[in-house]
Amino acid sequence: MNDAAHDLHAPHFIGIGGAGMSGLAKILAVRGASVSGSDSKESETVLALRALGATVHVGHAAEHVPDGTSSVVVSSAIRADNPELAAARERGIPVVHRSDALAALMGGRRALAVAGTHGKTTTTSMLAVALGELGLDPSYAIGGDLDAPGSNAHHGTGEIFVAEADESDRSFHKYAPEVAIVLNVELDHHANYASIDEIYESFETFVGRIVPGGTLVVSADHDGARELTSRVTGREDLNVVTVGAAEDADVRVLSVVARGMTSEVTVVLDGTELTFTVSVPGRHYAHNAVSALAAGVALGVPAADLAKALGAYTGVRRRLQLKGEAAGVQVIDSYAHHPTEMTADLEAIREGLDGAGRVLVVFQPHLFSRTQQLAEEMGRALALADASVVLDIYPAREDPIPGVTSELIIDAALRAGAEVTAEHSFAAAPALLAGLARPGDLLLTMGAGDVTNLGPAILDNLRGGLEHLANVASNV
């Protein structure tokens, strides 16, 4: 394939295993491009890309950029001194940001972009699944896997392209959607935004990219989203549809009723009352589904059909994903890393359990800058759990900040009345957590880093405890 602005017939992806990058690489490979790339380690995602014909190297080296490379695709996480990036510049190979590559892939399709500080991946996934259930075969690019490695993206035969629109580095300014969703607006990504006003300005720019006659679906409940709405309502060629429980919402949520680990949602849309099931727990996920419903209707999908199809969505990897059960303890993985997300997931779990057991959390803070700004709020969120273990900060792309450690969160949690323990050894955490848990408990591995890898190890420790008890009993 070839794009007028960015030649993507033979792209090389630096960091190809990342959630956003791997999806684009998959779509390009399916479209017939000669895809290559590199990543820091082997993974299921890397294996899935190789199965599609991509050449993927482990480690970064200049010689990994093959002859004939038409462009080198990077994300904001790639450092300027990366040897493959340096090689591309020395050889005059165009360097393309992943957002430009995604914009090129969306060209010629009816684009639906999902933005917001929280909930983007879930809402994008809901739309991808529901539209697929209806036989519309959309293309999509999501920041997480639906159910298997490589399922974060799809090249569909339909006219709709659903994409997660990332505000963290302002890359969502590159897209020109027919329909855009803004779920919420809060201050985050402190390394790139100095104030909430800068966040508002960035979201305004994104809304300004909606094509003339297009639609903005925006929360009527979230203060930041309402402020954004007030800033963009003067545009005559923009349809604004507000959604939420607020009385003035265009698509109003009448009720969200918990049914164990699912919810029953009732809304009024265009004067018609609809009730449908959301197959994941929590009020916040129900509201995401309503935003997805409103956006699909804006594209012309019948509301009743889409509402029913949304029930087919059963979750995204790392979004309250059940990892397993052992010794009567359920282990669930949560990607929550911002206080709002942490609070929402813990409240959803509490509501689903309905007092039947304790909620335990192992939390790994993500980024030094986020911890520096939001440690107090993170600590208060952890107070919603019965007990928490806090690991060291996962740095991702950042260098340490003097004085910023997970102790800031622990101190805040203690002030909020939480029962909290520090664990500086990642390897020791599974045994510690298995020792804390008892039958009937639910244990969350929470954070955006590699804390997700603890789930299987915790389950193994829980099973090992059962085997030990059985051996003791047999020897009595």
XYZ file of C-alpha atoms in Angstrom:
476
model
C 0.000 0.000 0.000
C 1.094 3.592 -0.488
C -0.048 6.856 1.057
C 0.565 10.240 -0.536
C 1.962 11.748 2.649
C 3.564 8.679 4.258
C 4.929 5.751 2.316
C 3.922 2.715 4.366
C 4.481 -0.083 1.850
C 7.593 -1.268 3.760
C 7.474 0.249 7.263
C 9.840 -0.511 10.112
C 8.350 -0.130 13.616
C 10.624 0.698 16.554
C 8.921 -0.795 19.605
C 6.599 -2.910 17.469
C 5.347 -4.922 20.438
C 3.670 -1.950 22.102
C -0.117 -1.812 22.329
C -0.524 1.009 19.826
C 2.320 0.131 17.479
C 1.506 -3.574 17.148
C -2.040 -2.815 16.031
C -0.885 -0.597 13.182
C 1.741 -3.141 12.171
C -0.929 -5.842 12.076
C -3.268 -3.831 9.839
C -0.444 -2.941 7.466
C 0.705 -6.559 7.277
C -2.826 -7.726 6.463
C -3.078 -4.993 3.806
C 0.000 -6.406 2.137
C 2.806 -4.186 3.421
C 6.278 -5.604 4.043
C 6.454 -5.000 7.800
C 9.561 -5.164 9.966
C 10.294 -3.982 13.462
C 12.051 -4.446 16.749
C 11.093 -4.724 20.390
C 12.913 -5.036 23.680
C 11.789 -8.621 24.337
C 9.944 -11.610 22.987
C 6.212 -11.611 23.678
C 2.948 -13.163 22.547
C 2.361 -9.999 20.518
C 5.691 -10.380 18.724
C 4.848 -14.010 17.923
C 1.431 -12.961 16.580
C 3.072 -10.387 14.289
C 5.587 -12.919 12.978
C 2.680 -15.246 12.204
C 1.335 -12.484 9.928
C 4.637 -12.337 8.059
C 6.341 -9.467 9.885
C 10.083 -9.624 10.531
C 10.623 -8.753 14.204
C 13.999 -8.472 15.947
C 14.544 -8.525 19.687
C 16.713 -5.628 20.807
C 17.481 -2.373 19.030
C 20.343 -2.089 16.555
C 20.974 -0.055 13.409
C 21.280 -3.181 11.261
C 17.695 -4.156 12.103
C 16.420 -1.474 9.718
C 16.304 -3.392 6.425
C 17.282 -2.136 2.989
C 14.206 -0.932 1.162
C 12.501 0.434 4.261
C 10.018 3.086 3.096
C 9.526 4.719 6.515
C 10.380 4.204 10.159
C 7.404 4.422 12.522
C 7.956 5.623 16.085
C 5.860 6.495 19.125
C 6.531 9.254 21.642
C 8.133 6.635 23.896
C 11.100 6.161 21.531
C 14.117 8.108 22.723
C 16.088 10.315 20.358
C 19.249 8.217 20.803
C 17.637 4.952 19.719
C 20.131 3.357 17.264
C 17.455 2.432 14.723
C 16.051 5.961 14.742
C 19.570 7.351 14.305
C 20.163 4.943 11.417
C 16.957 6.027 9.705
C 17.985 9.669 9.879
C 21.491 8.933 8.618
C 20.059 7.007 5.652
C 17.403 9.613 4.872
C 14.493 7.273 5.609
C 11.338 9.242 6.524
C 10.405 9.021 10.223
C 6.658 8.794 10.816
C 4.911 9.169 14.184
C 2.426 6.383 14.927
C -0.428 8.909 14.958
C 0.380 9.930 11.375
C 0.459 6.268 10.382
C -2.925 5.682 12.016
C -4.359 8.765 10.317
C -3.173 7.383 6.976
C -4.813 4.008 7.695
C -8.114 5.731 8.488
C -8.076 7.597 5.188
C -11.080 6.821 3.013
C -13.030 5.260 5.916
C -15.801 6.635 8.124
C -13.636 7.313 11.161
C -14.903 7.133 14.734
C -12.322 8.294 17.293
C -12.641 7.692 21.037
C -10.920 10.155 23.376
C -10.888 10.958 27.085
C -8.628 10.696 30.104
C -10.181 7.344 31.068
C -12.161 4.638 29.319
C -10.843 4.962 25.760
C -9.757 1.362 25.325
C -12.953 -0.088 26.763
C -15.258 2.134 24.708
C -13.325 1.562 21.486
C -13.455 -2.175 22.156
C -17.190 -2.115 22.831
C -17.769 -0.460 19.474
C -15.449 -2.836 17.629
C -17.178 -5.897 19.080
C -20.742 -4.604 18.677
C -20.264 -3.399 15.096
C -18.670 -6.734 14.275
C -21.637 -8.570 15.816
C -23.884 -6.645 13.436
C -21.887 -7.822 10.417
C -20.421 -4.390 9.653
C -16.827 -5.707 9.885
C -15.170 -2.464 11.023
C -11.467 -1.828 11.002
C -10.182 -0.889 14.447
C -7.073 0.052 16.378
C -7.254 -0.305 20.155
C -4.787 0.226 23.006
C -5.390 -3.258 24.409
C -6.165 -6.821 23.317
C -9.815 -7.901 23.223
C -9.282 -11.586 23.922
C -5.980 -12.749 22.426
C -2.574 -11.392 21.398
C -2.953 -9.411 18.198
C -6.662 -8.714 18.678
C -5.984 -5.042 19.352
C -6.452 -4.288 15.658
C -8.301 -5.534 12.619
C -8.434 -4.696 8.923
C -12.130 -4.929 8.108
C -14.031 -4.905 4.856
C -16.602 -2.406 6.154
C -16.555 1.362 5.762
C -16.154 2.176 9.484
C -12.773 2.577 11.232
C -12.883 2.791 15.040
C -9.745 4.130 16.717
C -8.578 4.981 20.197
C -7.436 8.620 20.173
C -4.570 9.290 22.581
C -4.323 12.720 24.148
C -1.157 12.006 26.163
C 1.212 13.498 23.537
C -1.407 15.482 21.557
C -1.241 12.885 18.786
C -5.045 12.827 18.509
C -4.767 16.184 16.737
C -3.801 14.210 13.617
C -7.194 12.569 13.109
C -10.243 13.873 11.236
C -13.142 11.728 12.482
C -16.741 11.788 11.342
C -17.771 10.986 14.917
C -15.709 11.594 18.044
C -16.359 10.555 21.636
C -14.986 12.495 24.606
C -15.642 10.480 27.752
C -14.045 12.804 30.300
C -11.373 15.468 30.627
C -8.948 15.546 33.565
C -5.379 16.643 34.184
C -2.967 13.780 33.507
C 0.248 13.202 31.557
C 2.038 15.795 33.623
C 5.238 15.574 31.592
C 3.352 16.961 28.571
C 0.687 19.233 30.076
C 1.435 21.964 32.605
C -2.182 22.787 33.494
C -5.805 21.805 33.015
C -6.161 24.747 30.626
C -3.593 23.138 28.341
C -5.650 19.934 28.471
C -8.814 21.813 27.499
C -7.013 23.533 24.642
C -5.745 20.176 23.402
C -9.213 18.607 23.466
C -10.625 21.698 21.721
C -8.128 21.168 18.929
C -9.205 17.520 18.680
C -12.884 18.487 18.482
C -11.985 21.072 15.847
C -10.697 18.231 13.677
C -14.155 16.594 13.432
C -15.250 16.843 9.807
C -17.924 19.431 8.936
C -21.350 17.996 9.704
C -19.820 15.423 12.043
C -20.814 14.588 15.601
C -19.242 14.991 19.037
C -20.552 12.560 21.661
C -19.573 13.954 25.065
C -20.318 13.232 28.705
C -23.015 15.316 30.391
C -21.905 14.142 33.849
C -18.198 14.858 33.960
C -17.236 18.415 34.947
C -14.283 18.542 32.572
C -16.370 17.256 29.670
C -19.109 19.817 30.379
C -16.489 22.562 30.347
C -15.230 21.303 26.991
C -18.800 21.263 25.648
C -19.273 24.881 26.669
C -16.121 25.800 24.734
C -17.123 24.130 21.443
C -20.901 24.573 21.187
C -20.619 27.681 18.982
C -19.503 25.679 15.954
C -22.445 25.573 13.508
C -21.260 22.575 11.475
C -20.877 20.316 14.536
C -23.591 18.140 16.057
C -23.125 17.786 19.814
C -24.778 14.849 21.596
C -24.437 14.754 25.387
C -24.790 11.471 27.287
C -25.137 10.620 30.956
C -27.379 10.618 33.999
C -27.715 14.425 34.053
C -31.267 15.635 33.438
C -30.168 17.756 30.463
C -28.372 14.872 28.675
C -29.474 14.225 25.105
C -29.041 10.478 25.675
C -30.040 10.030 29.295
C -29.066 7.111 31.507
C -32.109 6.311 33.640
C -30.621 3.444 35.630
C -27.660 1.110 35.986
C -28.544 -2.015 37.944
C -25.746 -4.372 39.047
C -26.370 -8.050 38.254
C -23.312 -9.672 39.820
C -20.472 -9.084 37.365
C -22.784 -7.553 34.720
C -25.053 -4.500 34.578
C -28.489 -3.772 33.177
C -28.662 -0.297 31.668
C -31.762 1.693 30.756
C -31.483 4.819 28.607
C -33.723 7.220 26.724
C -32.525 7.972 23.195
C -34.588 10.053 20.772
C -37.591 9.648 23.052
C -37.377 5.847 23.094
C -36.503 3.849 26.204
C -33.961 1.054 25.717
C -32.740 -1.527 28.223
C -29.682 -3.628 27.483
C -27.011 -5.671 29.237
C -23.374 -4.688 29.709
C -21.376 -7.854 30.350
C -18.733 -6.230 32.561
C -19.255 -4.822 36.068
C -19.320 -1.192 37.132
C -21.236 2.000 36.510
C -18.334 3.534 34.594
C -18.340 0.683 32.066
C -22.108 1.040 31.663
C -21.667 4.731 30.842
C -18.918 3.840 28.351
C -21.414 1.542 26.637
C -23.974 4.348 26.415
C -21.387 6.615 24.763
C -20.640 3.809 22.305
C -24.362 3.478 21.614
C -24.762 7.198 20.896
C -21.707 7.225 18.618
C -22.901 4.239 16.611
C -26.318 5.810 16.178
C -24.597 8.980 14.894
C -23.069 6.789 12.154
C -26.520 5.493 11.229
C -26.541 2.164 13.091
C -30.056 1.330 14.437
C -30.147 1.957 18.185
C -32.020 -1.211 19.189
C -29.687 -3.447 17.169
C -26.563 -1.775 18.534
C -27.827 -1.882 22.142
C -28.321 -5.638 21.892
C -24.958 -6.146 20.179
C -23.128 -4.244 22.930
C -23.968 -7.140 25.248
C -21.526 -9.283 23.230
C -18.603 -7.315 24.632
C -17.050 -9.284 27.484
C -13.980 -7.227 28.228
C -10.453 -6.279 27.261
C -7.321 -7.852 28.574
C -6.221 -6.048 31.742
C -9.606 -4.280 32.223
C -10.996 -6.190 35.218
C -9.891 -9.414 33.525
C -10.287 -12.613 35.526
C -6.909 -14.347 35.568
C -8.052 -17.386 37.513
C -9.177 -18.775 40.854
C -7.334 -20.900 43.413
C -7.947 -21.705 47.073
C -11.273 -19.880 46.833
C -9.547 -16.617 45.807
C -10.296 -14.867 42.507
C -7.383 -12.987 40.899
C -8.401 -10.120 38.601
C -6.142 -7.826 36.578
C -6.852 -4.079 36.435
C -5.053 -1.587 34.177
C -6.143 1.306 36.438
C -3.254 3.683 37.122
C -4.944 7.070 37.574
C -6.871 7.699 40.836
C -10.183 8.080 39.004
C -9.708 4.699 37.318
C -8.550 3.059 40.546
C -11.604 4.327 42.404
C -13.990 3.253 39.632
C -12.604 -0.284 39.427
C -12.569 -0.761 43.194
C -16.132 0.502 43.497
C -17.233 -1.805 40.668
C -15.637 -4.806 42.366
C -17.216 -3.873 45.694
C -20.626 -3.601 44.045
C -20.210 -6.966 42.323
C -19.107 -8.739 45.497
C -21.930 -7.175 47.520
C -20.057 -7.752 50.780
C -19.342 -11.424 50.075
C -15.575 -11.164 50.521
C -12.566 -8.918 51.018
C -10.930 -6.873 48.267
C -7.134 -7.044 48.232
C -4.932 -4.993 45.891
C -1.349 -5.093 44.761
C -0.718 -1.695 43.150
C 2.220 -0.688 40.997
C 2.440 3.099 40.462
C 3.050 4.073 36.834
C 5.441 6.948 36.041
C 7.339 9.195 38.432
C 5.618 12.332 37.136
C 2.122 10.906 37.728
C 3.091 9.769 41.222
C 4.548 13.174 42.028
C 1.284 14.899 41.128
C -1.331 12.363 42.215
C 0.129 10.351 45.118
C -2.409 11.731 47.609
C -5.365 10.763 45.396
C -3.881 7.318 44.708
C -3.555 6.713 48.442
C -7.177 7.679 49.037
C -8.277 5.308 46.271
C -6.401 2.410 47.877
C -8.338 3.042 51.087
C -11.344 1.535 49.272
C -9.641 -1.874 49.464
C -9.538 -4.000 52.601
C -5.761 -4.309 52.292
C -3.149 -3.200 49.761
C 0.426 -3.963 48.845
C 2.268 -1.161 46.984
C 5.224 -1.947 44.738
C 7.980 0.361 43.513
C 7.178 2.813 40.707
C 7.202 1.428 37.161
C 9.221 4.067 35.268
C 8.203 3.233 31.676
C 9.744 5.995 29.574
C 10.753 8.297 32.468
C 13.895 8.881 34.474
C 13.606 8.968 38.287
C 12.609 12.199 40.025
C 14.480 12.846 43.304
C 12.265 12.215 46.313
C 9.451 10.610 44.307
C 8.895 7.010 45.407
C 5.925 4.772 46.161
C 6.279 5.805 49.810
C 4.369 8.994 48.891
C 1.350 6.831 48.023
C 1.745 4.629 51.070
C 1.840 7.634 53.388
C -1.284 9.047 51.746
C -3.053 5.688 52.027
C -2.219 5.456 55.719
C -3.586 8.963 56.283
C -6.791 7.826 54.562
C -7.110 4.894 56.974
C -5.940 2.180 54.593
C -4.247 -1.053 55.578
C -1.208 -0.926 53.331
C 2.179 -2.659 53.033
C 5.244 -1.773 50.960
C 6.961 -4.502 48.940
C 10.168 -3.511 47.147
C 10.891 -6.985 45.759
C 8.775 -7.793 42.731
C 9.752 -11.458 42.986
C 8.617 -11.686 46.612
C 5.185 -10.168 45.981
C 3.283 -13.323 44.866
C 4.074 -15.246 48.046
C 3.227 -12.221 50.205
C -0.139 -11.753 48.514
C -1.029 -15.433 48.574
C -0.299 -15.387 52.298
C -2.656 -12.442 52.848
C -5.570 -13.959 50.917
C -8.223 -16.293 52.283
C -11.191 -18.091 50.679
C -13.832 -15.698 49.379
C -11.383 -12.848 48.762
C -10.888 -11.083 45.456
C -7.347 -9.954 44.656
C -6.590 -7.245 42.083
C -3.249 -6.755 40.370
C -3.506 -3.046 39.534
C -1.395 -0.722 37.377
C -0.247 -0.071 33.808
C 3.183 -1.689 34.145
C 4.336 -5.290 34.487
C 2.275 -5.895 37.638
C -0.012 -7.834 35.268
C 2.611 -10.605 35.277
C 2.025 -11.284 38.988
C -1.415 -12.854 38.485
C -0.271 -16.338 37.367
C 2.451 -16.398 40.037
C -0.056 -15.494 42.774
C -2.352 -18.292 41.577
C 0.568 -20.740 41.624
C 1.367 -19.736 45.208
C -2.261 -20.158 46.226
C -2.344 -23.639 44.670
C 0.943 -24.460 46.349
C -0.597 -23.571 49.691
C -3.467 -25.962 49.038
C -1.034 -28.750 48.137
C 0.933 -28.097 51.307
C -2.197 -28.324 53.451
C -3.216 -31.526 51.685
C 0.206 -33.071 52.346
C 0.050 -32.067 55.995
C -3.427 -33.584 56.329
C -2.331 -36.860 54.664
C 0.550 -37.206 57.127
C -1.568 -36.692 60.238
